[in-house]
């Protein structure tokens, strides 16, 4: 019996490791949501906790366009945060991911993998403007008057 448990433990650990190490194709993510949450404590919130905050859907086509050419930062690179947007998305296999988006830098951080991703310069200003405008709109919505951006 203990060999069966050991086998399944190793099997499960291998699957989890492979899932976390696979490259994420962010442009194929869907059901993007922006949350009305802008403070640094957001890094500590789980996906389930975010359900308690006001949110609005983001446009799939817009997000797809922005994320077509993101690149992963090397592990040695990190960043200082001077403001953030909190969003979630659904990956192609149905997993919900929480990411933090820099207000200034044109990059975002995947909470689960602890990796940073950078948008190309060609879309960075539009990306920042998109989140700024939608964050302002979201702050004026009530939970009952939810909208899509």
Short mmCIF file of C-alpha atoms in Angstrom, two decimals:
data_model
loop_
_atom_site.label_atom_id
_atom_site.label_comp_id
_atom_site.label_asym_id
_atom_site.label_seq_id
_atom_site.Cartn_x
_atom_site.Cartn_y
_atom_site.Cartn_z
CA UNK A 1 0.00 0.00 0.00
CA UNK A 2 2.75 2.45 0.84
CA UNK A 3 4.28 1.88 -2.62
CA UNK A 4 0.99 2.83 -4.23
CA UNK A 5 0.85 6.04 -2.20
CA UNK A 6 4.48 6.77 -3.05
CA UNK A 7 3.83 6.14 -6.76
CA UNK A 8 0.82 8.49 -6.85
CA UNK A 9 2.70 11.14 -4.87
CA UNK A 10 5.57 11.11 -7.36
CA UNK A 11 3.16 10.99 -10.29
CA UNK A 12 1.17 13.98 -8.99
CA UNK A 13 4.33 15.98 -8.23
CA UNK A 14 5.61 15.33 -11.76
CA UNK A 15 2.36 16.52 -13.34
CA UNK A 16 2.24 19.67 -11.20
CA UNK A 17 5.88 20.47 -12.02
CA UNK A 18 5.27 20.03 -15.76
CA UNK A 19 2.15 22.20 -15.66
CA UNK A 20 3.98 25.00 -13.86
CA UNK A 21 7.02 24.83 -16.12
CA UNK A 22 5.10 24.93 -19.40
CA UNK A 23 5.16 28.17 -21.32
CA UNK A 24 1.91 30.06 -21.05
CA UNK A 25 0.41 31.37 -24.25
CA UNK A 26 -1.18 34.47 -22.70
CA UNK A 27 -2.90 35.54 -25.90
CA UNK A 28 -5.11 32.43 -25.70
CA UNK A 29 -6.35 33.27 -22.20
CA UNK A 30 -9.97 34.37 -21.94
CA UNK A 31 -12.47 35.74 -19.42
CA UNK A 32 -10.19 38.57 -18.35
CA UNK A 33 -11.42 40.50 -15.29
CA UNK A 34 -10.09 43.72 -13.82
CA UNK A 35 -10.61 44.18 -10.08
CA UNK A 36 -11.19 47.40 -8.20
CA UNK A 37 -8.12 46.83 -6.09
CA UNK A 38 -4.97 48.90 -6.37
CA UNK A 39 -2.93 48.45 -3.18
CA UNK A 40 0.17 46.37 -2.56
CA UNK A 41 -1.66 43.93 -0.29
CA UNK A 42 -3.23 42.53 -3.48
CA UNK A 43 -0.13 40.40 -3.90
CA UNK A 44 -1.31 38.38 -0.90
CA UNK A 45 -4.89 37.80 -2.10
CA UNK A 46 -5.91 34.48 -3.60
CA UNK A 47 -8.11 34.11 -6.66
CA UNK A 48 -10.98 33.15 -4.34
CA UNK A 49 -10.52 36.31 -2.26
CA UNK A 50 -10.81 38.47 -5.38
CA UNK A 51 -14.46 37.42 -5.73
CA UNK A 52 -15.18 39.83 -2.86
CA UNK A 53 -14.07 42.84 -4.90
CA UNK A 54 -15.87 44.74 -7.61
CA UNK A 55 -14.73 43.65 -11.08
CA UNK A 56 -15.42 44.19 -14.75
CA UNK A 57 -14.78 42.06 -17.79
CA UNK A 58 -12.06 43.10 -20.21
CA UNK A 59 -12.42 42.75 -23.97
CA UNK A 60 -11.05 39.43 -25.26
CA UNK A 61 -9.92 40.79 -28.65
CA UNK A 62 -8.11 43.72 -27.08
CA UNK A 63 -6.29 41.49 -24.59
CA UNK A 64 -5.46 38.99 -27.34
CA UNK A 65 -3.88 41.75 -29.42
CA UNK A 66 -1.86 43.15 -26.53
CA UNK A 67 -0.56 39.74 -25.46
CA UNK A 68 0.39 38.36 -28.87
CA UNK A 69 4.12 38.97 -28.41
CA UNK A 70 4.88 39.03 -24.68
CA UNK A 71 8.24 37.76 -23.56
CA UNK A 72 9.22 36.22 -20.25
CA UNK A 73 11.85 38.02 -18.23
CA UNK A 74 14.98 36.13 -17.21
CA UNK A 75 14.74 34.79 -13.65
CA UNK A 76 17.47 37.19 -12.55
CA UNK A 77 15.37 40.24 -13.46
CA UNK A 78 12.79 41.67 -11.07
CA UNK A 79 11.09 45.01 -10.63
CA UNK A 80 10.06 47.65 -8.17
CA UNK A 81 6.32 48.26 -8.01
CA UNK A 82 4.89 51.76 -8.06
CA UNK A 83 1.26 50.79 -8.53
CA UNK A 84 -0.64 47.85 -9.91
CA UNK A 85 -3.81 46.57 -11.49
CA UNK A 86 -5.12 43.17 -10.43
CA UNK A 87 -6.64 40.93 -13.09
CA UNK A 88 -7.58 37.32 -13.54
CA UNK A 89 -7.92 35.26 -16.67
CA UNK A 90 -8.80 31.73 -17.65
CA UNK A 91 -6.07 29.72 -19.37
CA UNK A 92 -6.95 27.32 -22.22
CA UNK A 93 -7.18 24.30 -19.86
CA UNK A 94 -9.63 26.15 -17.58
CA UNK A 95 -7.24 27.27 -14.84
CA UNK A 96 -7.93 30.73 -13.40
CA UNK A 97 -4.76 32.81 -13.01
CA UNK A 98 -4.24 35.98 -11.01
CA UNK A 99 -1.75 38.46 -12.38
CA UNK A 100 -0.61 41.89 -11.29
CA UNK A 101 -0.03 44.48 -13.98
CA UNK A 102 2.40 47.34 -13.49
CA UNK A 103 0.83 50.78 -13.74
CA UNK A 104 4.00 52.21 -15.30
CA UNK A 105 6.26 49.54 -16.73
CA UNK A 106 4.46 47.59 -19.43
CA UNK A 107 5.02 44.32 -17.60
CA UNK A 108 2.99 41.91 -15.49
CA UNK A 109 3.61 39.25 -12.87
CA UNK A 110 2.08 35.78 -12.75
CA UNK A 111 1.38 34.93 -9.10
CA UNK A 112 1.47 31.17 -9.53
CA UNK A 113 4.73 30.79 -11.43
CA UNK A 114 6.35 33.89 -9.89
CA UNK A 115 7.42 35.03 -13.37
CA UNK A 116 7.43 38.44 -15.01
CA UNK A 117 6.35 39.09 -18.59
CA UNK A 118 7.02 42.15 -20.75
CA UNK A 119 4.91 43.63 -23.53
CA UNK A 120 6.64 44.91 -26.67
CA UNK A 121 7.31 48.65 -26.89
CA UNK A 122 4.96 48.91 -29.86
CA UNK A 123 1.85 48.24 -27.70
CA UNK A 124 3.05 49.31 -24.27
CA UNK A 125 1.53 52.82 -24.21
CA UNK A 126 -1.82 51.56 -25.50
CA UNK A 127 -1.73 48.77 -22.86
CA UNK A 128 -1.09 51.27 -20.07
CA UNK A 129 -3.80 53.64 -21.37
CA UNK A 130 -6.29 50.76 -21.64
CA UNK A 131 -5.84 49.74 -18.01
CA UNK A 132 -5.80 53.29 -16.74
CA UNK A 133 -9.08 54.15 -18.48
CA UNK A 134 -10.78 50.92 -17.43
CA UNK A 135 -9.62 51.26 -13.85
CA UNK A 136 -11.17 54.73 -13.67
CA UNK A 137 -14.42 53.43 -15.15
CA UNK A 138 -14.45 50.46 -12.79
CA UNK A 139 -14.04 52.68 -9.75
CA UNK A 140 -17.28 54.45 -10.74
CA UNK A 141 -19.33 51.29 -11.23
CA UNK A 142 -21.33 49.62 -8.52
CA UNK A 143 -21.50 45.85 -8.18
CA UNK A 144 -25.05 45.95 -9.59
CA UNK A 145 -24.00 48.12 -12.55
CA UNK A 146 -21.24 45.85 -13.81
CA UNK A 147 -19.95 46.48 -17.31
CA UNK A 148 -17.55 45.14 -19.91
CA UNK A 149 -14.66 47.13 -21.28
#
